[in-house]
Every structure is written in C-alpha cells, then in structure tokens.
Amino acid sequence: MQIDLGRPNKKQRLFLTERHRHVAFGGARGGGKSWAIRAKAIALAVKWPGIQIMIIRRTYPELQANHIRPLKKLLHIGVKGCPIKYNDSNKIMTFPNGSTILFGYCNTDADTDRYQGTEVDVLFLDEATQLTEQQIKDLNACVRGTSNFPRRTYYTCNPGGKSHGYIKRLFVTREYQSNEHPEDYSFIQSLVYDNDVLMANDPDYVRSLEALPEAKRKAWLEGDWDSFIGQVFTEWRNDPAHYKDRLWTHVIDDFDIPPSWKIYRGYDHGYSKPFSVGWFAVDHDARIYRIREWYGCTGEPNVGLQLTVQEIARHIKEIESTDPNLKGRKILGIADPAIWGSDTGESIEDMFEACGVYFDKGDHTRLAGLMQFHYRLSFDQYGLPMFYVFKSCTHFIRCIPLLIYDEHNVEDIDTTMEDHNYDEARYIFMAHPLNPRKNMPKYDETTPLPPEDPLNLVTVKPERSYR
Ligand SMILES: Nc1ncnc2c1ncn2[C@@H]1O[C@H](COP(=O)(O)OP(=O)(O)OP(=O)(O)O)[C@@H](O)[C@H]1O
Ligand SMILES: [Mg+2]
C-alpha cells in the first residue's frame, strides 16, 4: 500500500528527523504543526511494527477535526480493501504490522485518569499549552515500556494557555529542575511564514494574523512567548534594572522592614492543591510589600501535599521566630474562609488555633479581590505601584504573570492554574481596600521625576535613603 504524505517544509523536515526525548514544535499559528504530527505518526507506525502511539488534543471535537478525520481520509480508512482499521468506540487505529495510534482528549484533570495504565512508546500532545502542567505530566507517565522502540513526547504549541509557563520554561527559557535533563529537550520554531503551502494557497490567512491586536499578533504570528493571550495581569513588571529604585517594577530588592510597619500573614489552604503562606508588610502610605513566602509546592510532584496542619503550623512558627523581618513582631493572620468549615467536627482553623497559629477570616469576594489586585499593581504617574514583591518570593513572581482568564467565567481568573499565592495575597488586599487607580502603563520622556522621597522611607527610617 502506498501512502502519499506530501512534502514536508524545511521546519517540518527538522521535526520529522528530531531525536530528543522531548521535542516541541511550532510556537505560532499555522506553522504546519498538526500536519507534522499526522505525518510523523504515520511514519513511525509504518517504520516500527507494533509501536504504540497516542495523539492527544484537549477536546474530542478538536481531535476529530485535526487528526481522526484527516488521517482516515489520508489513509483511505473505510475504503474497501484498506488494511488499516479504525475502531471508533475505543478510538484506536490499527496498522497491518500491529502498530497502533490511540486518540485521546483531556478536557479536565479527571480525563487523564482514563489513560492511567496506558503504555505508549510515542506521545503527541497537539496544542500542549492548552493542557495543564499536571495533565502533561500525567500523560508523560504513559510513555514507558520494555520494547526497543524510540520513546518520545512531541509537543506542538502556541504561546498562551494553561501551561504556557511550563512549556516556555522547558523549551524556550530552558530553566530546569533537578529531575529534568536539559539534553532531553529540543524546540523547533515554526511560523506561518515557514508553511509554504499555506503561504501560497491562503495569503488571506497570513493577512488576518498580521491584522490581529498586538498581544495576539506577537504571540500567534511572531511566536513571542513574552506576550500572550488571556493574561490577567498585563500590568505586571519584573524589571531587575529597577529593583533598587523601585520605579516601574513590582519586584524589588529585599530590605529590612521598619519596626513601625504592620505585618500580616496570608494563608490559602491546599485541599487537593498545595497550600501557600505569604507574609506582608504595610507602610504608612498603605503600600503593601510581600516580604516572605512559603509555598507548599516546590515544583516537584505533590511536595507539600503530604504535610499535616500541625506540621504546617510548626513551620510557620519557625519562620516567624527566625526571619529578621518577622521575629518578635505582632503578625495578623488572614486566611481562606473555607478553613472554618468542617464536616467532621474539628476544622482546619481549629487545628491551627490549637497549635497557636491564629487567623481572621479573609474576604473571599472574587471579583472585588481581582480588582484590588489591579488597583495595587497599577503604576502612578511616577511609576510607583501600591504593591511590591521582594525578589526572594520566587514562586509568587513565577505564578502571577501566568494567570489567565477563565474560559467560561470570563471576568475571573482560571482557577485550575497555580493560583494559591494569588488567593492568599487577595485576602490581604481585601483587608486593605484601595479606591480605583488608573494605570499609567509606561515610562517615556514625559514621565515626571518622582519627588525626593516618594516611598516615605526617609521619614520612616532615617538611615535609609530612597535610591
Ligand atoms: N507539508 C505540507 N504539505 C501540504 N499541506 C500542508 C503542509 N503543512 C501544512 N499544510 C497545510 O497547511 C494548513 C495549516 O497546517 P496545520 O493545520 O498543520 O497548521 P497548525 O500549525 O497546526 O495550525 P494551527 O495553529 O491553526 O493549529 C493545513 O491546511 C495543512 O494541511
Ligand atoms: Mg493545529
């Protein structure tokens, strides 16, 4: 049987011959990603008799439109005499040499449970950034077995989506954790301009990408991973050049908190997710500083989830008795109101109280809390926000810019993201509500210089000068 796959373009050829354990392809719209997956899956199935392949998309209709239907057509499945079969009920395509392609979808975290116990040699995640980091990790656990077949995961992706940050870290900024090996990862960028067929046949498609609003255009046309669609806190700035002068940045150098500033502790409990503790200082202008954090998730799977309330309480007390900015201070705790509820008698708050860690009930009003976040992050005419983060609070700095809007509840953030530190900060902000502030989005030559001591630091602590 002859299968005519057509001719790959230059980038697709690179993808088809790439041999790393994890290969990402694309990073923009229309670069020929889904085509490349179909071609690679067929090539592997034919070359390695008995190989098991799985292709995943987030939803079943997308899976059908992008892979099942085009593959059935390309391979003449259903036409009399075709030796390749497709079983619609278990969604498996079987080749005469015993190779199989399983088609799967993962709309919710529970959907990945269906694939627990499935073993595949090669996994394709089409539009991987639309899956969550957890789903990607769970699906990768299926790539195992004892055969001599290549064992690989191929990711195609566009910037934006639930695992934007995860995919960007692995393939674009290449920052690795101890359990990840840099030599396992490779990224081939493919833009619509690399897709010769589409450029020749559908110039309108390219023009429609060029006409998109800036954030979408940069992400989808230029493959820019720094600007992405759906980001909630587009005003967020992390500018190391300004960590010292604290202008037009939210992240700043750590410093000693003056004794007269009030200290708060925010807490979000992790029922099925990690917990998060944040410590905040409030200056005499009601400006809030995140000065310390303890995040229940270290990035390693499930770390933090195993801790009991008593263990969490003990470590909170240890931090508060040793951190120079917290030691000996009065600290007011504010927590997720859900920890007051209990079906079984003793609530989580009761348990904390028994350990000597006290909390007031946080205000959980979601949209008002989100607006407080925006008001606090917005810059005034000098470039001063009402909220700063010490650069040592690395988890908060990582998570906040990655939050995206919820697909259904479009005004709120997507709560399937890592939002625990967002939540505990929100309780602190709601306890210090601000009036709306207009965001001054950027610095240019018309921006006035700030007054001599806009952060009032000199009056608070004479030995510290503003710059
Ligand atoms: N090598 C090729 N030969 C023929 N047609 C191709 C080739 N590569 C891509 N195409 C066609 O170009 C169009 C876009 O390709 P594809 O759908 O694979 O892109 P994509 O990167 O997955 O796009 P999106 O970002 O919209 O998901 C499709 O019609 C596809 O069939
Ligand atoms: Mg596609």
Short mmCIF file of C-alpha atoms and ligand atoms in Angstrom, two decimals:
data_model
loop_
_atom_site.label_atom_id
_atom_site.label_comp_id
_atom_site.label_asym_id
_atom_site.label_seq_id
_atom_site.Cartn_x
_atom_site.Cartn_y
_atom_site.Cartn_z
CA MET A 1 0.00 0.00 0.00
CA GLN A 2 1.26 3.48 -0.93
CA ILE A 3 0.66 6.40 1.42
CA ASP A 4 1.26 9.85 -0.04
CA LEU A 5 2.11 12.16 2.84
CA GLY A 6 3.13 15.07 0.61
CA ARG A 7 6.36 17.04 1.10
CA PRO A 8 7.32 18.50 4.45
CA ASN A 9 8.59 22.05 4.50
CA LYS A 10 12.05 22.82 5.92
CA LYS A 11 10.93 23.14 9.55
CA GLN A 12 8.70 20.10 9.34
CA ARG A 13 11.64 18.10 8.00
CA LEU A 14 13.65 19.11 11.07
CA PHE A 15 10.76 17.99 13.25
CA LEU A 16 10.41 14.67 11.46
CA THR A 17 14.09 13.83 11.96
CA GLU A 18 14.46 15.18 15.52
CA ARG A 19 15.51 12.57 18.11
CA HIS A 20 15.37 14.16 21.57
CA ARG A 21 13.21 12.60 24.29
CA HIS A 22 11.01 15.76 24.37
CA VAL A 23 10.52 17.74 21.17
CA ALA A 24 8.44 20.89 20.88
CA PHE A 25 7.37 22.21 17.50
CA GLY A 26 5.71 25.42 16.39
CA GLY A 27 5.20 28.25 18.81
CA ALA A 28 2.88 30.15 16.44
CA ARG A 29 -0.30 29.71 14.41
CA GLY A 30 -0.44 27.95 11.08
CA GLY A 31 3.15 26.69 11.01
CA GLY A 32 2.02 23.23 9.93
CA LYS A 33 2.06 21.64 13.38
CA SER A 34 -0.95 19.34 13.14
CA TRP A 35 0.16 18.23 9.65
CA ALA A 36 3.59 17.37 11.06
CA ILE A 37 2.05 15.27 13.84
CA ARG A 38 -0.03 13.27 11.38
CA ALA A 39 2.96 12.70 9.09
CA LYS A 40 5.27 11.70 11.95
CA ALA A 41 2.69 9.34 13.49
CA ILE A 42 2.21 7.52 10.18
CA ALA A 43 5.95 7.34 9.50
CA LEU A 44 6.61 5.85 12.96
CA ALA A 45 3.72 3.39 12.68
CA VAL A 46 5.00 2.12 9.35
CA LYS A 47 8.68 2.01 10.30
CA TRP A 48 8.32 0.27 13.69
CA PRO A 49 5.93 -2.71 13.52
CA GLY A 50 3.98 -2.96 16.77
CA ILE A 51 4.77 0.55 18.03
CA GLN A 52 2.11 2.19 20.20
CA ILE A 53 1.40 5.84 19.58
CA MET A 54 -1.02 8.21 21.30
CA ILE A 55 -2.23 11.58 19.94
CA ILE A 56 -3.86 13.95 22.44
CA ARG A 57 -5.90 17.12 21.94
CA ARG A 58 -7.78 18.94 24.64
CA THR A 59 -11.30 18.23 23.35
CA TYR A 60 -12.80 15.41 21.33
CA PRO A 61 -14.22 17.64 18.54
CA GLU A 62 -10.74 19.18 18.03
CA LEU A 63 -9.25 15.70 17.98
CA GLN A 64 -11.68 14.60 15.33
CA ALA A 65 -11.26 17.68 13.16
CA ASN A 66 -7.47 17.83 13.33
CA HIS A 67 -6.46 14.19 13.41
CA ILE A 68 -9.07 11.44 13.22
CA ARG A 69 -10.89 12.70 10.12
CA PRO A 70 -7.78 13.85 8.17
CA LEU A 71 -5.97 10.58 8.94
CA LYS A 72 -8.94 8.46 7.93
CA LYS A 73 -9.09 10.36 4.66
CA LEU A 74 -5.35 10.25 4.01
CA LEU A 75 -5.12 6.53 4.75
CA HIS A 76 -8.36 5.65 2.89
CA ILE A 77 -9.71 4.01 6.03
CA GLY A 78 -13.16 2.57 5.42
CA VAL A 79 -12.49 2.22 1.69
CA LYS A 80 -12.83 -1.39 0.54
CA GLY A 81 -9.55 -3.30 0.79
CA CYS A 82 -7.83 -0.79 3.09
CA PRO A 83 -5.78 -2.82 5.58
CA ILE A 84 -5.69 -0.03 8.19
CA LYS A 85 -8.66 -0.13 10.54
CA TYR A 86 -10.17 2.43 12.88
CA ASN A 87 -12.27 1.42 15.87
CA ASP A 88 -14.45 4.35 16.83
CA SER A 89 -15.52 3.05 20.24
CA ASN A 90 -12.01 2.70 21.67
CA LYS A 91 -10.52 5.27 19.27
CA ILE A 92 -7.68 3.10 18.05
CA MET A 93 -6.25 2.99 14.55
CA THR A 94 -4.53 -0.34 13.82
CA PHE A 95 -1.98 -0.87 11.05
CA PRO A 96 -1.48 -4.28 9.41
CA ASN A 97 2.01 -4.52 11.03
CA GLY A 98 0.43 -4.30 14.50
CA SER A 99 1.27 -0.63 15.11
CA THR A 100 -1.49 1.40 16.74
CA ILE A 101 -2.44 5.03 17.15
CA LEU A 102 -4.68 5.78 20.13
CA PHE A 103 -6.58 9.09 20.03
CA GLY A 104 -7.25 10.78 23.35
CA TYR A 105 -8.56 14.02 24.77
CA CYS A 106 -8.11 15.76 28.10
CA ASN A 107 -10.60 18.46 28.86
CA THR A 108 -10.42 18.10 32.64
CA ASP A 109 -7.81 16.72 35.03
CA ALA A 110 -10.11 13.73 35.58
CA ASP A 111 -9.87 12.92 31.84
CA THR A 112 -6.22 11.96 32.29
CA ASP A 113 -7.35 9.20 34.68
CA ARG A 114 -8.71 7.35 31.64
CA TYR A 115 -5.12 6.92 30.41
CA GLN A 116 -3.70 5.69 33.70
CA GLY A 117 -2.21 2.31 32.97
CA THR A 118 -1.98 3.02 29.24
CA GLU A 119 1.51 2.34 27.91
CA VAL A 120 2.71 4.06 24.76
CA ASP A 121 6.07 4.46 23.07
CA VAL A 122 5.42 7.81 21.49
CA LEU A 123 3.09 10.55 22.71
CA PHE A 124 1.96 13.54 20.68
CA LEU A 125 0.41 16.47 22.55
CA ASP A 126 -1.18 18.73 19.95
CA GLU A 127 -1.65 22.26 21.33
CA ALA A 128 0.14 21.21 24.51
CA THR A 129 -0.16 24.66 26.11
CA GLN A 130 -3.95 24.16 26.30
CA LEU A 131 -3.41 21.28 28.73
CA THR A 132 -2.43 21.90 32.34
CA GLU A 133 1.08 21.15 33.58
CA GLN A 134 -0.37 18.32 35.67
CA GLN A 135 -2.14 16.78 32.67
CA ILE A 136 1.09 16.91 30.68
CA LYS A 137 3.00 15.22 33.50
CA ASP A 138 0.31 12.56 33.97
CA LEU A 139 0.23 11.81 30.25
CA ASN A 140 4.01 11.61 30.09
CA ALA A 141 3.83 8.88 32.72
CA CYS A 142 2.20 6.71 29.99
CA VAL A 143 5.38 6.84 27.88
CA ARG A 144 7.05 3.68 29.09
CA GLY A 145 7.59 0.05 28.20
CA THR A 146 10.28 -2.52 27.60
CA SER A 147 10.44 -2.53 23.78
CA ASN A 148 13.30 -1.12 21.70
CA PHE A 149 11.08 1.48 20.05
CA PRO A 150 12.01 5.12 20.32
CA ARG A 151 10.40 6.63 23.39
CA ARG A 152 9.43 10.24 22.79
CA THR A 153 7.00 13.02 23.53
CA TYR A 154 6.25 15.57 20.84
CA TYR A 155 4.57 18.82 21.82
CA THR A 156 3.09 21.26 19.38
CA CYS A 157 2.12 24.56 20.86
CA ASN A 158 1.18 28.19 20.54
CA PRO A 159 2.05 30.75 23.23
CA GLY A 160 -0.84 31.31 25.68
CA GLY A 161 -2.87 28.75 27.58
CA LYS A 162 -2.78 26.91 30.87
CA SER A 163 0.74 25.53 30.59
CA HIS A 164 2.27 28.50 28.77
CA GLY A 165 4.73 28.97 31.65
CA TYR A 166 5.67 25.31 31.88
CA ILE A 167 6.27 24.84 28.15
CA LYS A 168 8.11 28.16 27.94
CA ARG A 169 10.39 27.12 30.81
CA LEU A 170 11.22 23.74 29.29
CA PHE A 171 11.69 24.74 25.66
CA VAL A 172 12.21 28.50 25.42
CA THR A 173 13.99 29.80 28.52
CA ARG A 174 15.37 26.30 29.29
CA GLU A 175 15.45 26.52 33.08
CA TYR A 176 15.46 23.04 34.54
CA GLN A 177 14.71 21.42 37.87
CA SER A 178 16.81 18.66 39.38
CA ASN A 179 14.66 15.87 37.90
CA GLU A 180 14.82 17.31 34.35
CA HIS A 181 17.78 16.90 31.98
CA PRO A 182 18.48 19.78 29.58
CA GLU A 183 19.84 17.41 26.92
CA ASP A 184 16.37 15.77 26.69
CA TYR A 185 14.64 18.89 25.36
CA SER A 186 14.63 20.50 21.94
CA PHE A 187 12.46 23.16 20.33
CA ILE A 188 11.93 23.82 16.63
CA GLN A 189 10.18 27.09 15.99
CA SER A 190 7.84 27.18 13.02
CA LEU A 191 5.96 30.29 11.96
CA VAL A 192 3.23 30.63 9.37
CA TYR A 193 5.93 32.02 7.04
CA ASP A 194 7.59 28.57 7.17
CA ASN A 195 4.41 26.92 5.85
CA ASP A 196 4.98 27.28 2.08
CA VAL A 197 1.72 25.58 1.16
CA LEU A 198 -0.40 27.87 3.28
CA MET A 199 1.53 30.99 2.21
CA ALA A 200 0.92 30.11 -1.44
CA ASN A 201 -2.70 28.99 -1.15
CA ASP A 202 -4.14 31.21 1.54
CA PRO A 203 -2.45 34.65 1.70
CA ASP A 204 -5.60 35.95 3.43
CA TYR A 205 -4.83 33.77 6.44
CA VAL A 206 -1.45 35.45 6.89
CA ARG A 207 -3.04 38.88 6.47
CA SER A 208 -5.62 38.04 9.13
CA LEU A 209 -2.79 37.15 11.55
CA GLU A 210 -0.99 40.39 10.68
CA ALA A 211 -4.13 42.39 11.44
CA LEU A 212 -4.60 40.97 14.97
CA PRO A 213 -4.34 43.20 18.07
CA GLU A 214 -0.77 43.48 19.35
CA ALA A 215 -0.70 40.74 22.04
CA LYS A 216 -2.30 38.15 19.78
CA ARG A 217 -0.24 39.18 16.77
CA LYS A 218 3.02 38.91 18.68
CA ALA A 219 2.09 35.51 20.07
CA TRP A 220 0.46 33.89 17.06
CA LEU A 221 2.34 35.46 14.17
CA GLU A 222 5.77 36.15 15.66
CA GLY A 223 5.81 33.28 18.18
CA ASP A 224 6.64 35.68 21.04
CA TRP A 225 6.41 33.83 24.39
CA ASP A 226 6.55 37.03 26.44
CA SER A 227 3.21 38.40 25.33
CA PHE A 228 0.33 36.04 25.49
CA ILE A 229 -3.38 35.91 25.17
CA GLY A 230 -5.66 35.79 28.14
CA GLN A 231 -3.03 37.04 30.62
CA VAL A 232 -4.84 38.64 33.57
CA PHE A 233 -2.10 40.89 34.97
CA THR A 234 -0.75 42.51 31.84
CA GLU A 235 0.44 45.41 34.03
CA TRP A 236 2.86 43.13 35.91
CA ARG A 237 6.50 44.28 35.63
CA ASN A 238 9.60 42.47 36.82
CA ASP A 239 12.50 44.73 35.87
CA PRO A 240 15.84 43.92 37.52
CA ALA A 241 17.22 47.29 36.35
CA HIS A 242 14.80 48.93 38.80
CA TYR A 243 14.97 46.56 41.78
CA LYS A 244 16.86 49.29 43.64
CA ASP A 245 14.99 52.47 42.71
CA ARG A 246 11.60 50.65 42.70
CA LEU A 247 10.25 52.54 39.68
CA TRP A 248 8.09 50.78 37.06
CA THR A 249 8.65 47.38 38.61
CA HIS A 250 6.75 45.25 41.11
CA VAL A 251 9.70 43.07 42.03
CA ILE A 252 12.29 44.83 44.19
CA ASP A 253 15.34 44.07 46.33
CA ASP A 254 14.56 42.73 49.80
CA PHE A 255 15.13 45.22 52.62
CA ASP A 256 14.72 45.46 56.40
CA ILE A 257 11.16 46.31 57.36
CA PRO A 258 10.91 49.36 59.67
CA PRO A 259 9.57 48.38 63.12
CA SER A 260 6.52 50.64 62.81
CA TRP A 261 5.09 48.87 59.74
CA LYS A 262 2.32 46.36 60.32
CA ILE A 263 2.88 42.71 59.37
CA TYR A 264 0.28 40.28 58.02
CA ARG A 265 0.25 36.62 57.16
CA GLY A 266 -1.98 35.39 54.31
CA TYR A 267 -2.89 31.73 54.03
CA ASP A 268 -4.56 29.65 51.36
CA HIS A 269 -5.12 26.04 52.28
CA GLY A 270 -4.40 23.28 49.80
CA TYR A 271 -7.16 20.71 49.88
CA SER A 272 -6.25 18.91 46.70
CA LYS A 273 -3.65 21.52 45.70
CA PRO A 274 -0.57 22.87 47.50
CA PHE A 275 -1.01 25.47 50.24
CA SER A 276 0.57 28.92 50.22
CA VAL A 277 1.68 31.24 53.01
CA GLY A 278 2.68 34.86 52.32
CA TRP A 279 3.95 37.49 54.75
CA PHE A 280 3.23 41.14 54.00
CA ALA A 281 4.32 44.49 55.42
CA VAL A 282 2.18 47.62 55.12
CA ASP A 283 3.90 51.02 55.09
CA HIS A 284 2.47 54.33 56.27
CA ASP A 285 1.03 55.08 52.81
CA ALA A 286 -0.89 51.76 52.87
CA ARG A 287 1.51 50.37 50.29
CA ILE A 288 1.86 46.60 50.67
CA TYR A 289 5.08 44.60 50.35
CA ARG A 290 5.23 40.82 50.02
CA ILE A 291 8.30 40.12 52.13
CA ARG A 292 8.42 36.35 52.62
CA GLU A 293 6.65 33.27 51.35
CA TRP A 294 6.40 29.58 51.99
CA TYR A 295 4.84 27.74 49.13
CA GLY A 296 3.53 24.23 49.59
CA CYS A 297 4.58 23.24 46.12
CA THR A 298 8.25 23.15 45.28
CA GLY A 299 7.69 22.19 41.69
CA GLU A 300 8.37 18.54 42.46
CA PRO A 301 5.22 16.38 42.19
CA ASN A 302 2.91 16.68 45.20
CA VAL A 303 5.53 18.07 47.59
CA GLY A 304 3.70 19.89 50.35
CA LEU A 305 0.51 17.92 49.97
CA GLN A 306 1.71 15.39 52.50
CA LEU A 307 2.14 17.88 55.34
CA THR A 308 -0.37 17.86 58.17
CA VAL A 309 -1.88 21.09 59.52
CA GLN A 310 0.27 20.62 62.63
CA GLU A 311 3.42 20.41 60.53
CA ILE A 312 2.43 23.48 58.54
CA ALA A 313 1.72 25.37 61.77
CA ARG A 314 5.06 24.33 63.24
CA HIS A 315 6.98 25.58 60.21
CA ILE A 316 5.04 28.86 60.11
CA LYS A 317 6.05 29.45 63.73
CA GLU A 318 9.64 28.57 62.97
CA ILE A 319 9.77 31.08 60.09
CA GLU A 320 8.16 33.73 62.26
CA SER A 321 10.65 33.21 65.06
CA THR A 322 13.75 33.28 62.84
CA ASP A 323 13.14 35.67 59.89
CA PRO A 324 14.66 39.03 60.93
CA ASN A 325 11.67 40.87 59.39
CA LEU A 326 9.17 38.77 61.36
CA LYS A 327 10.92 37.85 64.60
CA GLY A 328 9.29 39.39 67.67
CA ARG A 329 6.64 41.19 65.62
CA LYS A 330 2.89 41.18 66.00
CA ILE A 331 1.61 39.26 62.97
CA LEU A 332 -2.03 39.24 61.98
CA GLY A 333 -3.12 36.14 60.05
CA ILE A 334 -5.84 36.25 57.39
CA ALA A 335 -6.93 33.05 55.70
CA ASP A 336 -9.26 31.44 53.22
CA PRO A 337 -12.69 31.39 54.94
CA ALA A 338 -13.13 27.79 53.77
CA ILE A 339 -10.81 26.57 56.56
CA TRP A 340 -13.50 27.42 59.11
CA GLY A 341 -15.87 24.84 57.65
CA SER A 342 -15.79 21.23 58.68
CA ASP A 343 -17.95 18.17 58.19
CA THR A 344 -16.11 16.18 60.77
CA GLY A 345 -16.08 18.42 63.82
CA GLU A 346 -12.63 19.96 64.08
CA SER A 347 -11.97 22.50 61.33
CA ILE A 348 -8.56 23.29 59.87
CA GLU A 349 -8.74 26.64 61.60
CA ASP A 350 -9.38 24.84 64.93
CA MET A 351 -6.27 22.78 64.32
CA PHE A 352 -4.16 25.86 63.57
CA GLU A 353 -5.54 27.55 66.68
CA ALA A 354 -4.64 24.54 68.79
CA CYS A 355 -1.06 24.97 67.52
CA GLY A 356 -1.02 28.68 68.37
CA VAL A 357 -1.30 29.96 64.78
CA TYR A 358 -4.25 32.34 64.50
CA PHE A 359 -6.18 33.65 61.52
CA ASP A 360 -9.03 36.04 60.82
CA LYS A 361 -11.49 35.16 58.07
CA GLY A 362 -10.43 36.58 54.69
CA ASP A 363 -12.93 38.25 52.37
CA HIS A 364 -13.33 35.79 49.52
CA THR A 365 -15.35 38.04 47.15
CA ARG A 366 -13.61 37.05 43.95
CA LEU A 367 -14.15 39.91 41.53
CA ALA A 368 -13.65 42.62 44.15
CA GLY A 369 -10.40 40.87 45.10
CA LEU A 370 -9.29 40.76 41.48
CA MET A 371 -9.97 44.49 41.12
CA GLN A 372 -7.93 45.17 44.28
CA PHE A 373 -5.06 43.32 42.65
CA HIS A 374 -5.33 45.53 39.57
CA TYR A 375 -5.53 48.71 41.66
CA ARG A 376 -2.48 47.69 43.68
CA LEU A 377 -0.42 46.73 40.63
CA SER A 378 -1.21 49.88 38.66
CA PHE A 379 1.54 52.49 38.47
CA ASP A 380 1.04 56.14 39.34
CA GLN A 381 2.48 58.95 37.22
CA TYR A 382 5.93 58.39 38.75
CA GLY A 383 5.94 54.65 38.21
CA LEU A 384 5.12 53.69 41.79
CA PRO A 385 2.66 50.84 42.36
CA MET A 386 0.83 50.17 45.65
CA PHE A 387 2.21 46.65 45.87
CA TYR A 388 5.77 45.36 45.76
CA VAL A 389 7.24 41.88 45.96
CA PHE A 390 10.63 41.06 47.42
CA LYS A 391 12.73 39.31 44.79
CA SER A 392 13.15 36.37 47.20
CA CYS A 393 9.43 35.49 46.76
CA THR A 394 10.20 33.48 43.65
CA HIS A 395 7.02 31.39 43.47
CA PHE A 396 4.75 34.42 43.53
CA ILE A 397 6.91 36.09 40.88
CA ARG A 398 6.61 32.99 38.70
CA CYS A 399 2.88 32.37 39.15
CA ILE A 400 1.22 35.82 38.99
CA PRO A 401 2.17 36.77 35.40
CA LEU A 402 1.00 33.34 34.19
CA LEU A 403 -2.59 33.62 35.44
CA ILE A 404 -5.11 33.61 32.62
CA TYR A 405 -8.83 34.37 32.42
CA ASP A 406 -11.33 31.58 32.86
CA GLU A 407 -12.82 30.37 29.58
CA HIS A 408 -16.38 30.30 30.97
CA ASN A 409 -16.37 32.83 33.81
CA VAL A 410 -14.53 35.31 31.62
CA GLU A 411 -14.17 38.07 34.20
CA ASP A 412 -12.38 35.89 36.74
CA ILE A 413 -9.09 34.06 36.66
CA ASP A 414 -8.83 30.42 35.65
CA THR A 415 -8.75 28.61 39.00
CA THR A 416 -7.19 25.50 37.51
CA MET A 417 -3.93 27.47 37.30
CA GLU A 418 -1.43 27.79 40.18
CA ASP A 419 -3.44 30.46 41.97
CA HIS A 420 -2.73 29.70 45.65
CA ASN A 421 -0.38 32.60 46.21
CA TYR A 422 -2.75 34.86 44.28
CA ASP A 423 -5.51 33.83 46.69
CA GLU A 424 -3.61 34.47 49.92
CA ALA A 425 -2.43 37.87 48.65
CA ARG A 426 -6.03 38.66 47.67
CA TYR A 427 -7.22 38.15 51.27
CA ILE A 428 -4.59 40.65 52.45
CA PHE A 429 -5.56 43.17 49.75
CA MET A 430 -9.25 42.83 50.62
CA ALA A 431 -8.38 43.71 54.23
CA HIS A 432 -6.80 46.98 52.92
CA PRO A 433 -9.09 48.04 50.07
CA LEU A 434 -7.94 50.85 47.79
CA ASN A 435 -10.02 53.16 45.65
CA PRO A 436 -9.69 52.59 41.91
CA ARG A 437 -6.39 53.80 40.47
CA LYS A 438 -5.73 54.46 36.84
CA ASN A 439 -2.77 52.54 35.50
CA MET A 440 -0.02 54.64 33.92
CA PRO A 441 1.20 51.98 31.58
CA LYS A 442 4.65 53.11 30.57
CA TYR A 443 7.63 55.26 31.11
CA ASP A 444 8.61 57.83 28.48
CA GLU A 445 10.34 61.18 28.39
CA THR A 446 7.17 62.98 29.52
CA THR A 447 7.05 60.96 32.76
CA PRO A 448 7.75 63.33 35.67
CA LEU A 449 10.59 62.57 38.04
CA PRO A 450 9.37 61.33 41.38
CA PRO A 451 9.51 63.64 44.38
CA GLU A 452 12.58 63.34 46.54
CA ASP A 453 11.25 60.52 48.75
CA PRO A 454 8.02 59.18 47.24
CA LEU A 455 8.02 56.00 49.30
CA ASN A 456 8.38 57.94 52.55
CA LEU A 457 11.28 55.80 53.56
CA VAL A 458 13.46 58.60 54.88
CA THR A 459 10.83 59.70 57.37
CA VAL A 460 10.26 56.14 58.49
CA LYS A 461 13.84 55.08 58.82
CA PRO A 462 16.36 57.93 58.71
CA GLU A 463 19.40 55.85 57.79
CA ARG A 464 17.81 54.61 54.55
CA SER A 465 17.79 56.86 51.52
CA TYR A 466 15.34 56.34 48.73
CA ARG A 467 17.73 55.43 45.94
N1 LIG B 1 3.85 19.96 4.24
C1 LIG B 1 2.58 20.26 3.94
N2 LIG B 1 2.04 19.89 2.78
C2 LIG B 1 0.77 20.23 2.46
N3 LIG B 1 -0.05 20.94 3.25
C3 LIG B 1 0.43 21.33 4.45
C4 LIG B 1 1.76 21.02 4.86
N4 LIG B 1 1.96 21.55 6.08
C5 LIG B 1 0.81 22.15 6.44
N5 LIG B 1 -0.10 22.05 5.45
C6 LIG B 1 -1.46 22.61 5.46
O1 LIG B 1 -1.37 23.93 5.98
C7 LIG B 1 -2.52 24.23 6.77
C8 LIG B 1 -2.07 24.59 8.20
O2 LIG B 1 -1.35 23.49 8.74
P1 LIG B 1 -1.65 22.90 10.19
O3 LIG B 1 -3.11 22.82 10.41
O4 LIG B 1 -0.84 21.69 10.33
O5 LIG B 1 -1.03 24.11 10.99
P2 LIG B 1 -1.05 24.34 12.56
O6 LIG B 1 0.30 24.90 12.88
O7 LIG B 1 -1.47 23.10 13.24
O8 LIG B 1 -2.14 25.48 12.67
P3 LIG B 1 -2.95 25.97 13.99
O9 LIG B 1 -2.01 26.84 14.74
O10 LIG B 1 -4.08 26.74 13.40
O11 LIG B 1 -3.34 24.74 14.72
C9 LIG B 1 -3.38 22.98 6.75
O12 LIG B 1 -4.32 23.13 5.75
C10 LIG B 1 -2.38 21.89 6.39
O13 LIG B 1 -2.99 20.78 5.78
MG MG B 2 -3.02 22.70 14.60
#
